[in-house]
Coordinates of C-alpha atoms in Angstrom, one line a residue:
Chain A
X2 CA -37.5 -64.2 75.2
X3 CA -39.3 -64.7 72.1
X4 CA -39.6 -67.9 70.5
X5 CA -40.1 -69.2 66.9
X6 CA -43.1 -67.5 65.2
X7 CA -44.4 -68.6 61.9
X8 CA -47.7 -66.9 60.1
X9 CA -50.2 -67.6 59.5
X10 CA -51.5 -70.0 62.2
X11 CA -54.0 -71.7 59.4
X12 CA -54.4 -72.0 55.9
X13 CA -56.8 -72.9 53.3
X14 CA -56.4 -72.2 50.0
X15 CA -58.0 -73.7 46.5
X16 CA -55.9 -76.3 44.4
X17 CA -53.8 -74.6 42.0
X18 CA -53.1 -71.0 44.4
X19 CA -49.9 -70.3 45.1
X20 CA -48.9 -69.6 48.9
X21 CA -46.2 -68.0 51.3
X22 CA -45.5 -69.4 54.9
X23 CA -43.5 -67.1 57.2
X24 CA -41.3 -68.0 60.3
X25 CA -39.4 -65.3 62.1
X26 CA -36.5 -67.3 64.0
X27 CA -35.3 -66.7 67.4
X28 CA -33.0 -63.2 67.2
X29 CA -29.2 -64.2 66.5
X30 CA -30.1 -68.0 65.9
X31 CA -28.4 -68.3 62.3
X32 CA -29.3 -71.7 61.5
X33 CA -33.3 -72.2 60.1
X34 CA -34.8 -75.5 59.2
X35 CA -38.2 -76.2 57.3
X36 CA -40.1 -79.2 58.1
X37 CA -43.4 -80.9 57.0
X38 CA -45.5 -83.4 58.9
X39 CA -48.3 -84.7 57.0
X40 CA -50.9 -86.7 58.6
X41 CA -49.7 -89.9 59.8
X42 CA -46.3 -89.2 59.6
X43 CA -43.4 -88.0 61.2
X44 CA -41.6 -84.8 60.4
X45 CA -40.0 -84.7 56.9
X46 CA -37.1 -82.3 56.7
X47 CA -37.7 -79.6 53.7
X48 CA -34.7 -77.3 53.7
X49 CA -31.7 -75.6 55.6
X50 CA -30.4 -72.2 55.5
X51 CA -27.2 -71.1 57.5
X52 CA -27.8 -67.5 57.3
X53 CA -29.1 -66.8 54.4
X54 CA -27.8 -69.5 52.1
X55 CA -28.5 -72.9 51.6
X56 CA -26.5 -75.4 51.8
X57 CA -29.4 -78.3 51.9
X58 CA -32.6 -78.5 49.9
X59 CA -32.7 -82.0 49.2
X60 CA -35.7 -82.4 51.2
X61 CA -38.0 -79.7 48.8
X62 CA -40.4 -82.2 47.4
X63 CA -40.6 -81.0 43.9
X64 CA -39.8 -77.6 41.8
X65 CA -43.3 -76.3 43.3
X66 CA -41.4 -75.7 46.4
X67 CA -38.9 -72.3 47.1
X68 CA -37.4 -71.1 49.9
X69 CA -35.5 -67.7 50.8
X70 CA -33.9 -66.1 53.6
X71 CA -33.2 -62.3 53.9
X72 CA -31.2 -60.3 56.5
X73 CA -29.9 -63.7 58.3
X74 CA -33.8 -63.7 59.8
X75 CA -37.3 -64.1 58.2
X76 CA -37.7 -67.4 56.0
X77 CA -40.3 -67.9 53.2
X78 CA -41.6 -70.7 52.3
X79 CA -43.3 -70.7 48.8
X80 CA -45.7 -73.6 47.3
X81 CA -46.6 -72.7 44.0
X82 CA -49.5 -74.3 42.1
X83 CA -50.6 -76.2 45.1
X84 CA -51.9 -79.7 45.6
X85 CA -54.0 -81.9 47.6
X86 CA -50.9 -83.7 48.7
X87 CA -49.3 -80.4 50.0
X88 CA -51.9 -80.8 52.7
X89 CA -50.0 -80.6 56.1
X90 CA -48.3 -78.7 59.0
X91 CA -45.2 -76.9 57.8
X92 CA -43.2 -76.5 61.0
X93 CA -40.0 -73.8 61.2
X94 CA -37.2 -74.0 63.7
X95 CA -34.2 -72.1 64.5
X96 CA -30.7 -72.8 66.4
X97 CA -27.9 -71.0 66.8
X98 CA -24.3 -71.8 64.9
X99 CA -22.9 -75.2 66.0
X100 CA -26.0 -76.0 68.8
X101 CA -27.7 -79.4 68.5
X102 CA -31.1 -78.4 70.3
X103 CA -33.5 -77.0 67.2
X104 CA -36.3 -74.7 68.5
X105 CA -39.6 -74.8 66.9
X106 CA -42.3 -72.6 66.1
X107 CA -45.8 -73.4 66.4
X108 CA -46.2 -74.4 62.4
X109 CA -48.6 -73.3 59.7
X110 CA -51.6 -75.8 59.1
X111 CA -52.4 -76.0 55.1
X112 CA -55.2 -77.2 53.6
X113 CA -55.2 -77.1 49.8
X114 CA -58.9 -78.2 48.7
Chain B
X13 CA -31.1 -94.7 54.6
X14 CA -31.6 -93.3 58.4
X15 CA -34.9 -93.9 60.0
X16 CA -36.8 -93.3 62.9
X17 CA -39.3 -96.6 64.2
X18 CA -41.2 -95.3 67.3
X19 CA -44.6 -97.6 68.9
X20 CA -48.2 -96.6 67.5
X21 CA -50.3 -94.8 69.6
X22 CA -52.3 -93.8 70.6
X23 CA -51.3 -94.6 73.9
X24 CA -54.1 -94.1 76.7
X25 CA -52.8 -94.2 80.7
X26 CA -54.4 -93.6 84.1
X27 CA -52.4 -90.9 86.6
X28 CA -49.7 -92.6 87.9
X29 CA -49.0 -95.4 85.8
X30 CA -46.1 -96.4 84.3
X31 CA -45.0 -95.0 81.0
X32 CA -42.2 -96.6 78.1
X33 CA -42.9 -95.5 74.1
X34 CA -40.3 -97.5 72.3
X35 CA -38.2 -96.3 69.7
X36 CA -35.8 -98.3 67.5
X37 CA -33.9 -96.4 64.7
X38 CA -31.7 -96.9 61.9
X39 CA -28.4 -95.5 61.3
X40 CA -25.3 -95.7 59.3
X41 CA -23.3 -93.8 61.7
X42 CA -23.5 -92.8 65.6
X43 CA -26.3 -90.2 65.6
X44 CA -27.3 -88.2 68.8
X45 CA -30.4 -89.1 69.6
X46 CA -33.8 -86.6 70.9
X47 CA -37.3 -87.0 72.2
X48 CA -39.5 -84.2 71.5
X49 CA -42.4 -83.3 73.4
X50 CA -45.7 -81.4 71.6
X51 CA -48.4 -80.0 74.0
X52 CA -51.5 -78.8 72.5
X53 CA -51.6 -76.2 70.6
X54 CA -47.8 -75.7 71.2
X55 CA -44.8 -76.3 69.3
X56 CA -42.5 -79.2 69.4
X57 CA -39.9 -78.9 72.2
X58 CA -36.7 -80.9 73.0
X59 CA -37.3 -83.4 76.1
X60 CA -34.6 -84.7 76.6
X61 CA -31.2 -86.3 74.3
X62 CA -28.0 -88.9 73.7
X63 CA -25.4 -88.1 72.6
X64 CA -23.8 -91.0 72.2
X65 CA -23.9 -95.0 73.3
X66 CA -25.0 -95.8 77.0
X67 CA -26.0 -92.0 77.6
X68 CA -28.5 -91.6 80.0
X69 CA -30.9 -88.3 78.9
X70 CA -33.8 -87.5 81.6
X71 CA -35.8 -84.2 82.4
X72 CA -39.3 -83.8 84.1
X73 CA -39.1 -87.5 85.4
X74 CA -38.8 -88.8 81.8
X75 CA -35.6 -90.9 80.9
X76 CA -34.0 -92.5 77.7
X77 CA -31.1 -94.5 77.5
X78 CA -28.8 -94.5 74.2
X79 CA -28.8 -98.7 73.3
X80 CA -26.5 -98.9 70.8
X81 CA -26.3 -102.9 71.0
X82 CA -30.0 -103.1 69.9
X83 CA -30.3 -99.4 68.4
X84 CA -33.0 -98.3 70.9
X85 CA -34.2 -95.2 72.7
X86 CA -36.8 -95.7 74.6
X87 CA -39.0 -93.3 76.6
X88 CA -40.1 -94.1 80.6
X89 CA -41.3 -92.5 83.0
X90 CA -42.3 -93.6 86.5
X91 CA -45.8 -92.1 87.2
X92 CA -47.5 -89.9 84.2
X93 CA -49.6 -86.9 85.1
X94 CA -52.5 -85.6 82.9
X95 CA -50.4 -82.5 82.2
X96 CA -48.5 -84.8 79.9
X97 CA -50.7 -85.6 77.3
X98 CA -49.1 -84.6 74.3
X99 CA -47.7 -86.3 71.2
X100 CA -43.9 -87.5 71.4
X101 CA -41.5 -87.8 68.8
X102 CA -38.6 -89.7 68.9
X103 CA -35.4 -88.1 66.8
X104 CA -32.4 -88.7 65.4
X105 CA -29.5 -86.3 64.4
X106 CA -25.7 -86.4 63.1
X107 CA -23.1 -83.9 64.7
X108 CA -21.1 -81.7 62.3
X109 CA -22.8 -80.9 59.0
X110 CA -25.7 -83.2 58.9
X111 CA -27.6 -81.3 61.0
X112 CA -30.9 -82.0 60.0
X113 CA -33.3 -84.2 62.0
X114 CA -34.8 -87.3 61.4
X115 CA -38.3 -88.0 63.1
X116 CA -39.8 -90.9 63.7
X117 CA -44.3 -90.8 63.4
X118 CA -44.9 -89.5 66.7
X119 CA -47.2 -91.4 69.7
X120 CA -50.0 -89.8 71.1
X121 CA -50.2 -89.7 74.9
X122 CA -53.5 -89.6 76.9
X123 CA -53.3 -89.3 79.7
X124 CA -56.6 -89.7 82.6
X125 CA -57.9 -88.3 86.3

């Protein structure tokens, strides 16, 4: 079946834009999970949505960054007024109620210049 | 707080060698523990996991054992192929409602005919 897709692949956008990142989970998979891996670094966690609310966002790095999650499917990720330091791979996974295993999308690449 | 403490790379192997990519981590609790395995141009997928102390996880020829008396989960595998080159990322994660996972840096593995 299908897996975790996120859109779009790559992004580049000018310091100061604001921009959306997609993932569309695995169908049924209720939990969604938002991650960030900057260069160098592991995989920060962003956010967590069981259905569509959200029970975690301690991991949103400032007020810059929003999340939603409509219809117990599509997540977006929203960076407003972007940064240099927002520069990374924004990776999206999905898992179904109660499963340990996460499955992740392929991740959108920003680069904010 | 928790952490994730996996060996620099990148890591550089002939066919057939002998593989281990350490990872240490630090927890307050008894996490369940992951390697993750990221192909190019693919997403991250789950390798293999503990789920608790003396665990044994293994898939494709790759195995990790759950240390619990020196907090350790390290990656082997007997003879490496070129088909695994890829970056891997050692994980840790609690049961329940902490569900989110905590990466360590990632190694790169390269691996030559």
């Amino acid at each position: 079946g299908a897996g975790v897709s996120q859109s779009p692949s790559n992004k580049v956008t000018e310091k100061g834009k604001d921009v959306e990142l997609r993932c569309d989970p695995i169908s049924g998979h209720t939990a969604l999970y938002w991650y960030r891996q900057r260069l160098g670094q592991g995989l920060e966690f962003l956010i967590y949505f069981q259905g569509n609310s959200a029970p975690d966002k301690s991991g949103l790095p400032s007020d810059r960054f929003s999340a939603e999650r409509t219809g117990e499917s599509v997540s977006t990720l929203t960076i407003q007024r972007t940064q240099q330091e927002d520069s990374a791979v924004y990776l999206c996974a999905s898992s179904p109620r109660g499963a340990e295993t996460q499955y992740f999308g392929p991740g959108t690449r920003l680069l904010v210049l | 707080g928790d952490s994730v403490t996996q060996m620099e790379g990148p890591v550089t192997l002939s066919e057939e060698a002998f593989l281990t990519i350490n990872c240490t981590y630090t927890a307050t609790g008894y996490p369940s523990l992951f390697w993750y395995v990221q192909y190019p141009g693919e997403g991250l997928q789950l390798l293999l996991k503990a789920t608790k102390a003396d665990d044994k996880g293994s898939n494709k020829g790759f195995e990790a054992t759950y240390r619990k008396e020196t907090t350790s989960f390290h990656l082997e595998k007997g003879s490496v192929q070129v088909s695994d080159s890829a970056v891997y990322f050692c994980a840790l994660k609690y049961g329940g409602s902490n569900y989110k996972l905590t990466f360590g840096k990632g190694t790169l593995l390269t691996v030559n005919p």
